[in-house]
XYZ file of N, CA and C in Angstrom:
279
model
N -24.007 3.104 -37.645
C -25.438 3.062 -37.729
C -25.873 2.699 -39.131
N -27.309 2.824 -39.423
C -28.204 2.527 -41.081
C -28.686 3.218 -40.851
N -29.213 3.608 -42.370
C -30.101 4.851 -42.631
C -30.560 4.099 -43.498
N -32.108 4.392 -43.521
C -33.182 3.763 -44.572
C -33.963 5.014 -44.994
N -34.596 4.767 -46.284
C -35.783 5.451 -46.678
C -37.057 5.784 -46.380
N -37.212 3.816 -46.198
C -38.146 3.723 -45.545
C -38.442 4.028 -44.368
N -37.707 3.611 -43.610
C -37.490 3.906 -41.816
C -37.440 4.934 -41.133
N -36.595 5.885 -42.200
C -35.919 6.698 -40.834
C -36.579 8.412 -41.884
N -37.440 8.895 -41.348
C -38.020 9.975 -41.942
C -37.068 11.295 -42.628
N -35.972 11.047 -41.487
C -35.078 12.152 -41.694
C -34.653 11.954 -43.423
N -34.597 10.929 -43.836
C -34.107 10.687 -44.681
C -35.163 10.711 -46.069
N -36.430 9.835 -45.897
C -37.522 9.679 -47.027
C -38.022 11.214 -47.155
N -37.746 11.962 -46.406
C -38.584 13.473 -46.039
C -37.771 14.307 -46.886
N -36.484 14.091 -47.444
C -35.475 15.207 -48.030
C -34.664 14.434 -49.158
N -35.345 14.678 -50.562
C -35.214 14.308 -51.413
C -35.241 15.296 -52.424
N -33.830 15.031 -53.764
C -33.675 15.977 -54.706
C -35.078 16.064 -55.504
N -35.098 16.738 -56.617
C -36.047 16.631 -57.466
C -36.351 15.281 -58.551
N -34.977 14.756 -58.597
C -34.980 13.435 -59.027
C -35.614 12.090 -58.277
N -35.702 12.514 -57.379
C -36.609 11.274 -56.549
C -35.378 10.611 -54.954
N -34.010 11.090 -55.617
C -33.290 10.338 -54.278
C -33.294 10.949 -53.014
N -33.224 9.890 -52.335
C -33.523 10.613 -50.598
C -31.593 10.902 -50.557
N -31.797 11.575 -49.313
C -30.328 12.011 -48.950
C -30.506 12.373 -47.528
N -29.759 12.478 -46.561
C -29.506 12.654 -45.285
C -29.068 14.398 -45.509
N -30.154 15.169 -44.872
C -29.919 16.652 -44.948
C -28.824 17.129 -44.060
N -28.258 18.182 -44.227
C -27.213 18.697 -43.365
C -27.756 19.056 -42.180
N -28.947 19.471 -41.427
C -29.207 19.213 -40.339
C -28.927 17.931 -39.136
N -29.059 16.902 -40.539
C -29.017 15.397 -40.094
C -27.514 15.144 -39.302
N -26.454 15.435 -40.139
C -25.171 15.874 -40.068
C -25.213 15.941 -38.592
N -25.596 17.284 -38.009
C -25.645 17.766 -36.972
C -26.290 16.980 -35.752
N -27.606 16.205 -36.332
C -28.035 15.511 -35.264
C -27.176 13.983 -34.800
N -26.424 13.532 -35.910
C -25.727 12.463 -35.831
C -24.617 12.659 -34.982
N -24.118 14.042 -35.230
C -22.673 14.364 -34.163
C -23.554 14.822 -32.609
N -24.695 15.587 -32.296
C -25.388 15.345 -31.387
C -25.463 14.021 -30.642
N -26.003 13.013 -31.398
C -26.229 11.886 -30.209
C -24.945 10.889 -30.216
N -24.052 11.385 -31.097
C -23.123 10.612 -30.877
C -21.984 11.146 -29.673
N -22.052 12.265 -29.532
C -21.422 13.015 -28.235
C -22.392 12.729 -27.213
N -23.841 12.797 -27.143
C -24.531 12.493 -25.909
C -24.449 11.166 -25.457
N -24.024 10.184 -26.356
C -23.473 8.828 -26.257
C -22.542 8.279 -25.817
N -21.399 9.219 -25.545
C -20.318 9.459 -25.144
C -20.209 10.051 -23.476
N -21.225 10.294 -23.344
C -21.399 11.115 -21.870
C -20.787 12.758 -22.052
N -20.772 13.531 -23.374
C -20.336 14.553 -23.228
C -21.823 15.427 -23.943
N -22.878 15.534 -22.973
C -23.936 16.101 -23.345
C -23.882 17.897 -23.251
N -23.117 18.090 -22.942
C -23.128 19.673 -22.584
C -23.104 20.532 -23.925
N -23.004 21.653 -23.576
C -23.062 22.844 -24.887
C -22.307 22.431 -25.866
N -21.661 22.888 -27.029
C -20.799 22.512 -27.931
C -20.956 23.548 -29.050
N -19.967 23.872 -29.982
C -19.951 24.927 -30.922
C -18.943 24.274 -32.184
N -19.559 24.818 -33.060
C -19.055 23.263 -34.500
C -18.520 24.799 -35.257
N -17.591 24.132 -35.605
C -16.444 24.587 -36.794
C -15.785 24.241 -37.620
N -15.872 24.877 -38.911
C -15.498 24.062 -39.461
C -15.860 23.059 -40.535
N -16.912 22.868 -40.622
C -18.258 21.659 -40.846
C -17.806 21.840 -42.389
N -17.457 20.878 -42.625
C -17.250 20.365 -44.238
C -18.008 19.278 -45.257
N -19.010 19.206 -45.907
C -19.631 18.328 -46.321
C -19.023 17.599 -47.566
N -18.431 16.493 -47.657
C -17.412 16.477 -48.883
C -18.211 15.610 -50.228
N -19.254 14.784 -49.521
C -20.174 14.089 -50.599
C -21.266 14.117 -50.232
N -22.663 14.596 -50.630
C -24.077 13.851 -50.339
C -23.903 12.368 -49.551
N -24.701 12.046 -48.683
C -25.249 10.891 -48.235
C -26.481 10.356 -48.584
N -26.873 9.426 -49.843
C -27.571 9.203 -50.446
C -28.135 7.693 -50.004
N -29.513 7.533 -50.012
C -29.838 6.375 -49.426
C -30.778 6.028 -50.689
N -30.551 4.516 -51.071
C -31.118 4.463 -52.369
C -32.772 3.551 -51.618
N -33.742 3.749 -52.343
C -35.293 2.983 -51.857
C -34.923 1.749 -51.745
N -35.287 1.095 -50.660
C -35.678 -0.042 -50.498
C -34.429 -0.661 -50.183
N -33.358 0.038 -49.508
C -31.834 -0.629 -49.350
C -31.708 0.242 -47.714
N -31.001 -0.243 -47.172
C -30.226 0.242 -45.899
C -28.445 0.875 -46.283
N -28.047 2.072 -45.883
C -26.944 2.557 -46.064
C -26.567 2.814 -44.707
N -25.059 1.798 -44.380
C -24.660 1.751 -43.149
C -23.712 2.987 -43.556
N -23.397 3.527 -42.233
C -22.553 4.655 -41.641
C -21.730 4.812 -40.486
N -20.390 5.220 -40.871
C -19.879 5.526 -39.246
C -19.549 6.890 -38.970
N -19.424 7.377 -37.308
C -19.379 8.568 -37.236
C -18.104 8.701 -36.192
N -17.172 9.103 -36.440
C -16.036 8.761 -35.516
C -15.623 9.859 -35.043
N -15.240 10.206 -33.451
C -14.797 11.308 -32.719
C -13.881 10.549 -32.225
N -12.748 12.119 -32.457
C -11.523 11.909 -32.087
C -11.053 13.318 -31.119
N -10.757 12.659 -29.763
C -10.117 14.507 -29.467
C -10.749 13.962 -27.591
N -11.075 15.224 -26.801
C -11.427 15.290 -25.995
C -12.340 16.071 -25.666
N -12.715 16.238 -23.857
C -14.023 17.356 -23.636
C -13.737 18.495 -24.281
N -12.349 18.953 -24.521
C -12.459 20.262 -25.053
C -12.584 20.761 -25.853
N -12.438 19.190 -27.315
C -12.206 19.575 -28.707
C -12.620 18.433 -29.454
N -13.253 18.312 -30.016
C -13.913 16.947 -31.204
C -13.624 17.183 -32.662
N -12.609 16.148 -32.985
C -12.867 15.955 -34.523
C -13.795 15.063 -34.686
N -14.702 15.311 -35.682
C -15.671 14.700 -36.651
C -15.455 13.472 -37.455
N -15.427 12.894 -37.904
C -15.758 12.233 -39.797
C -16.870 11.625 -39.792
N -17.813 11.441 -40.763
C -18.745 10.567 -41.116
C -18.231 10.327 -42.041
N -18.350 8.498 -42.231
C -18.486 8.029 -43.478
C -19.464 7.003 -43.784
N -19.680 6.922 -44.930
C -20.970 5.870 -45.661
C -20.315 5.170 -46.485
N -20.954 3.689 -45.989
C -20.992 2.881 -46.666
C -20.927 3.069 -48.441
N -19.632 2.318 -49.347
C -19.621 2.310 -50.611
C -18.728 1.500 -51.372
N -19.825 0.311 -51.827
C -19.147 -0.677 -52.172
C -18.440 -1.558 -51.171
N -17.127 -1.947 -51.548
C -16.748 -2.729 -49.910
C -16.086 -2.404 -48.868
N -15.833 -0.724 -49.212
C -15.579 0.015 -48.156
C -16.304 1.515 -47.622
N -15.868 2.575 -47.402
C -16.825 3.600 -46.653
C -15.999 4.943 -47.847
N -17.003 5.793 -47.529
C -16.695 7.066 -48.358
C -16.779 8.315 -47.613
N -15.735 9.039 -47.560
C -16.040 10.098 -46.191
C -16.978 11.310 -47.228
N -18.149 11.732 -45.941
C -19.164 11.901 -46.454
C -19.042 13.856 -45.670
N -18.439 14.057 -44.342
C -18.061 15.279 -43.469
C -17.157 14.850 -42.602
């Protein structure tokens, strides 16, 4: 996916005191949400574990692509997000 500043509220809405937007750890959560409901595995689910290893920082007026990759089955999901950095990705959870 992209995440913008402009665009995507989740993001222009949650910003340090310095002015940069960042993708809140709620966000985290909603990204592994529709990416399992995307999957056809919409049912209950219980997260463990949850490791945030870098901010996801979206700079004004730029788009920051992202991937969110599940690995595992109905019974068990590994996670990663990573963001876009430089000419490759930076694991971000």
């Amino acid at each position: 996916g992209t995440l913008s500043a402009q665009r995507d509220w989740v993001i222009d809405e949650h910003r340090l005191g310095s002015g940069e937007a960042l993708l809140p750890g709620t966000g985290y959560l909603e990204l592994i949400r529709a990416a399992l409901a995307e999957i056809g595995a919409s049912g209950a689910w219980q997260l463990s574990n949850l490791v945030f290893e870098a901010p996801l920082f979206v700079a004004d007026g730029a788009d920051r692509s992202f991937r969110l990759m599940l690995r595992g089955d109905e019974q068990r999901w590994d996670v990663e997000l990573l963001a876009a950095h430089g000419e490759g990705y930076e694991r971000c959870a």
